[in-house]
PDB file of C-alpha atoms in Angstrom:
ATOM      1  CA  GLN A1086     -79.367 124.562  53.933  1.00 88.00           C
ATOM      2  CA  VAL A1087     -81.295 127.265  52.130  1.00 94.00           C
ATOM      3  CA  GLN A1088     -82.223 130.282  54.244  1.00 96.00           C
ATOM      4  CA  LEU A1089     -84.704 132.974  53.287  1.00 97.00           C
ATOM      5  CA  VAL A1090     -85.066 136.415  54.861  1.00 98.00           C
ATOM      6  CA  GLU A1091     -87.905 138.743  53.897  1.00 98.00           C
ATOM      7  CA  SER A1092     -88.025 142.508  54.191  1.00 98.00           C
ATOM      8  CA  GLY A1093     -90.097 145.418  52.947  1.00 98.00           C
ATOM      9  CA  GLY A1094     -93.343 144.912  54.802  1.00 97.00           C
ATOM     10  CA  GLY A1095     -95.150 147.727  56.552  1.00 97.00           C
ATOM     11  CA  SER A1096     -98.369 149.678  56.861  1.00 98.00           C
ATOM     12  CA  VAL A1097     -99.971 151.372  53.877  1.00 98.00           C
ATOM     13  CA  GLN A1098    -103.323 152.830  52.960  1.00 98.00           C
ATOM     14  CA  ALA A1099    -105.614 151.163  50.475  1.00 98.00           C
ATOM     15  CA  GLY A1100    -104.526 151.865  46.930  1.00 98.00           C
ATOM     16  CA  GLY A1101    -100.881 152.117  47.927  1.00 98.00           C
ATOM     17  CA  SER A1102     -97.891 150.007  46.969  1.00 98.00           C
ATOM     18  CA  LEU A1103     -95.160 148.012  48.674  1.00 98.00           C
ATOM     19  CA  ARG A1104     -92.211 146.019  47.391  1.00 98.00           C
ATOM     20  CA  LEU A1105     -91.192 142.938  49.325  1.00 98.00           C
ATOM     21  CA  SER A1106     -87.734 141.416  49.080  1.00 98.00           C
ATOM     22  CA  CYS A1107     -86.453 137.982  49.975  1.00 98.00           C
ATOM     23  CA  ALA A1108     -82.721 137.366  50.312  1.00 97.00           C
ATOM     24  CA  ALA A1109     -81.739 133.750  49.737  1.00 96.00           C
ATOM     25  CA  SER A1110     -78.570 132.047  50.928  1.00 93.00           C
ATOM     26  CA  GLY A1111     -77.214 128.534  51.105  1.00 91.00           C
ATOM     27  CA  TYR A1112     -77.276 127.770  47.417  1.00 89.00           C
ATOM     28  CA  THR A1113     -74.063 125.992  46.499  1.00 80.00           C
ATOM     29  CA  TYR A1114     -73.981 127.269  42.941  1.00 73.00           C
ATOM     30  CA  SER A1115     -75.372 130.514  41.546  1.00 69.00           C
ATOM     31  CA  SER A1116     -77.193 128.513  38.904  1.00 79.00           C
ATOM     32  CA  ALA A1117     -79.052 126.640  41.642  1.00 87.00           C
ATOM     33  CA  PHE A1118     -80.870 129.803  42.680  1.00 89.00           C
ATOM     34  CA  SER A1119     -81.656 130.885  39.152  1.00 88.00           C
ATOM     35  CA  SER A1120     -83.123 127.490  38.333  1.00 89.00           C
ATOM     36  CA  ALA A1121     -85.090 127.149  41.560  1.00 92.00           C
ATOM     37  CA  CYS A1122     -88.824 127.586  41.686  1.00 95.00           C
ATOM     38  CA  MET A1123     -89.686 130.252  44.231  1.00 97.00           C
ATOM     39  CA  GLY A1124     -92.864 131.781  45.509  1.00 97.00           C
ATOM     40  CA  TRP A1125     -94.726 134.044  47.864  1.00 98.00           C
ATOM     41  CA  PHE A1126     -97.353 132.887  50.284  1.00 98.00           C
ATOM     42  CA  ARG A1127     -99.394 134.827  52.804  1.00 98.00           C
ATOM     43  CA  GLN A1128    -101.303 134.072  55.960  1.00 98.00           C
ATOM     44  CA  ALA A1129    -103.913 136.314  57.522  1.00 95.00           C
ATOM     45  CA  PRO A1130    -104.988 135.933  61.166  1.00 91.00           C
ATOM     46  CA  GLY A1131    -107.348 133.014  61.559  1.00 93.00           C
ATOM     47  CA  LYS A1132    -106.855 131.854  57.982  1.00 95.00           C
ATOM     48  CA  GLU A1133    -104.800 129.183  56.309  1.00 95.00           C
ATOM     49  CA  ARG A1134    -101.627 130.011  54.448  1.00 96.00           C
ATOM     50  CA  GLU A1135    -102.312 130.622  50.773  1.00 96.00           C
ATOM     51  CA  GLY A1136    -100.015 130.749  47.794  1.00 96.00           C
ATOM     52  CA  ILE A1137    -100.196 133.933  45.760  1.00 97.00           C
ATOM     53  CA  ALA A1138     -97.319 133.972  43.260  1.00 97.00           C
ATOM     54  CA  VAL A1139     -94.722 131.642  41.797  1.00 97.00           C
ATOM     55  CA  ILE A1140     -91.765 132.087  39.479  1.00 97.00           C
ATOM     56  CA  ASP A1141     -90.336 128.892  38.062  1.00 94.00           C
ATOM     57  CA  GLY A1142     -86.841 128.024  36.889  1.00 91.00           C
ATOM     58  CA  ARG A1143     -87.536 129.324  33.387  1.00 92.00           C
ATOM     59  CA  GLY A1144     -88.775 132.645  34.711  1.00 93.00           C
ATOM     60  CA  ASP A1145     -92.417 131.961  33.995  1.00 95.00           C
ATOM     61  CA  THR A1146     -94.763 133.529  36.529  1.00 96.00           C
ATOM     62  CA  PHE A1147     -98.103 132.433  37.919  1.00 96.00           C
ATOM     63  CA  TYR A1148    -100.539 134.194  40.212  1.00 96.00           C
ATOM     64  CA  ALA A1149    -103.561 133.530  42.358  1.00 96.00           C
ATOM     65  CA  ASP A1150    -106.699 135.175  41.017  1.00 96.00           C
ATOM     66  CA  SER A1151    -106.878 137.388  44.095  1.00 96.00           C
ATOM     67  CA  VAL A1152    -103.648 139.217  43.175  1.00 97.00           C
ATOM     68  CA  LYS A1153    -103.467 138.845  39.405  1.00 97.00           C
ATOM     69  CA  GLY A1154    -102.957 142.181  37.709  1.00 97.00           C
ATOM     70  CA  ARG A1155    -101.898 143.884  40.958  1.00 98.00           C
ATOM     71  CA  PHE A1156     -98.853 141.915  42.132  1.00 98.00           C
ATOM     72  CA  THR A1157     -95.668 141.081  40.230  1.00 98.00           C
ATOM     73  CA  ILE A1158     -93.125 138.451  41.247  1.00 98.00           C
ATOM     74  CA  SER A1159     -89.553 138.690  40.008  1.00 97.00           C
ATOM     75  CA  LYS A1160     -86.130 137.259  40.696  1.00 96.00           C
ATOM     76  CA  ASP A1161     -82.616 138.709  40.502  1.00 94.00           C
ATOM     77  CA  SER A1162     -80.192 135.814  40.218  1.00 91.00           C
ATOM     78  CA  ALA A1163     -77.158 138.103  40.511  1.00 91.00           C
ATOM     79  CA  LYS A1164     -78.339 139.071  43.983  1.00 93.00           C
ATOM     80  CA  ASN A1165     -79.974 135.770  44.964  1.00 94.00           C
ATOM     81  CA  SER A1166     -83.098 137.745  45.677  1.00 96.00           C
ATOM     82  CA  LEU A1167     -86.809 137.346  45.100  1.00 97.00           C
ATOM     83  CA  TYR A1168     -89.229 140.262  44.960  1.00 98.00           C
ATOM     84  CA  LEU A1169     -92.943 140.938  45.118  1.00 98.00           C
ATOM     85  CA  GLN A1170     -94.182 144.271  43.827  1.00 98.00           C
ATOM     86  CA  MET A1171     -97.637 144.916  45.245  1.00 98.00           C
ATOM     87  CA  ASN A1172     -99.805 147.660  43.766  1.00 98.00           C
ATOM     88  CA  SER A1173    -103.401 148.732  44.378  1.00 98.00           C
ATOM     89  CA  LEU A1174    -103.301 147.181  47.811  1.00 98.00           C
ATOM     90  CA  GLU A1175    -106.583 146.381  49.515  1.00 97.00           C
ATOM     91  CA  PRO A1176    -107.415 145.802  53.196  1.00 97.00           C
ATOM     92  CA  GLU A1177    -107.962 142.140  52.265  1.00 96.00           C
ATOM     93  CA  ASP A1178    -104.253 141.915  51.439  1.00 97.00           C
ATOM     94  CA  THR A1179    -103.369 142.367  55.113  1.00 98.00           C
ATOM     95  CA  ALA A1180    -101.320 139.320  56.107  1.00 98.00           C
ATOM     96  CA  MET A1181     -97.913 137.935  56.938  1.00 98.00           C
ATOM     97  CA  TYR A1182     -96.084 137.476  53.631  1.00 98.00           C
ATOM     98  CA  ILE A1183     -93.742 134.519  53.445  1.00 98.00           C
ATOM     99  CA  CYS A1184     -91.046 133.740  50.904  1.00 98.00           C
ATOM    100  CA  ALA A1185     -90.598 130.111  49.860  1.00 97.00           C
ATOM    101  CA  ALA A1186     -88.157 128.096  47.787  1.00 96.00           C
ATOM    102  CA  GLU A1187     -88.512 124.690  46.296  1.00 94.00           C
ATOM    103  CA  ASP A1188     -87.117 121.612  47.994  1.00 92.00           C
ATOM    104  CA  THR A1189     -87.322 118.848  45.452  1.00 86.00           C
ATOM    105  CA  GLY A1190     -86.143 116.306  48.014  1.00 86.00           C
ATOM    106  CA  SER A1191     -88.514 116.733  50.918  1.00 86.00           C
ATOM    107  CA  GLY A1192     -90.751 119.728  50.343  1.00 87.00           C
ATOM    108  CA  ARG A1193     -94.284 119.167  51.609  1.00 87.00           C
ATOM    109  CA  THR A1194     -96.175 121.999  50.012  1.00 91.00           C
ATOM    110  CA  TRP A1195     -97.140 121.718  46.373  1.00 91.00           C
ATOM    111  CA  TYR A1196     -98.333 124.858  44.667  1.00 91.00           C
ATOM    112  CA  LEU A1197     -98.621 125.591  40.962  1.00 87.00           C
ATOM    113  CA  GLY A1198     -96.315 122.745  40.042  1.00 87.00           C
ATOM    114  CA  CYS A1199     -93.566 123.527  42.537  1.00 93.00           C
ATOM    115  CA  ARG A1200     -92.637 121.591  45.653  1.00 94.00           C
ATOM    116  CA  PHE A1201     -91.838 124.057  48.410  1.00 95.00           C
ATOM    117  CA  GLY A1202     -89.867 123.149  51.496  1.00 95.00           C
ATOM    118  CA  PHE A1203     -87.811 126.180  52.506  1.00 96.00           C
ATOM    119  CA  TRP A1204     -89.568 129.060  54.225  1.00 97.00           C
ATOM    120  CA  GLY A1205     -88.728 132.502  55.508  1.00 98.00           C
ATOM    121  CA  GLN A1206     -89.999 133.981  58.759  1.00 97.00           C
ATOM    122  CA  GLY A1207     -92.309 136.390  57.009  1.00 98.00           C
ATOM    123  CA  THR A1208     -92.862 140.130  56.843  1.00 98.00           C
ATOM    124  CA  GLN A1209     -96.093 141.787  57.944  1.00 98.00           C
ATOM    125  CA  VAL A1210     -98.174 143.829  55.514  1.00 98.00           C
ATOM    126  CA  THR A1211    -101.057 145.876  56.872  1.00 98.00           C
ATOM    127  CA  VAL A1212    -103.421 147.764  54.569  1.00 98.00           C
ATOM    128  CA  SER A1213    -105.830 150.245  56.088  1.00 97.00           C
ATOM    129  CA  SER A1214    -108.997 151.531  54.457  1.00 94.00           C
TER     130      SER A1214
END
């Protein structure tokens, strides 16, 4: 069973930066992580969860318009870790940020061509004006 644990959230002023990390475990082979589609989602109070960034098995990246040009998703297969570098943060970015990994067998959430089914607990990001 794949497990995901996020870290790196916190409070920052508008215009600041944060780097989120997601440690993945449970992959049987190291190549399974490197070939997995992974992503970041976020959920603000009273709002639905929204996808914001995806990195597929080839390393191609995709972003929601709301974060394009400010956020960068990356993956380190040697460390089984996923990252989200967030720059020029805005108060509207305040949310719980959740790491996700594809589950091609029974994932229920489709986003940018990937079928997500494994989720972390999330890390809170708060941006003040």
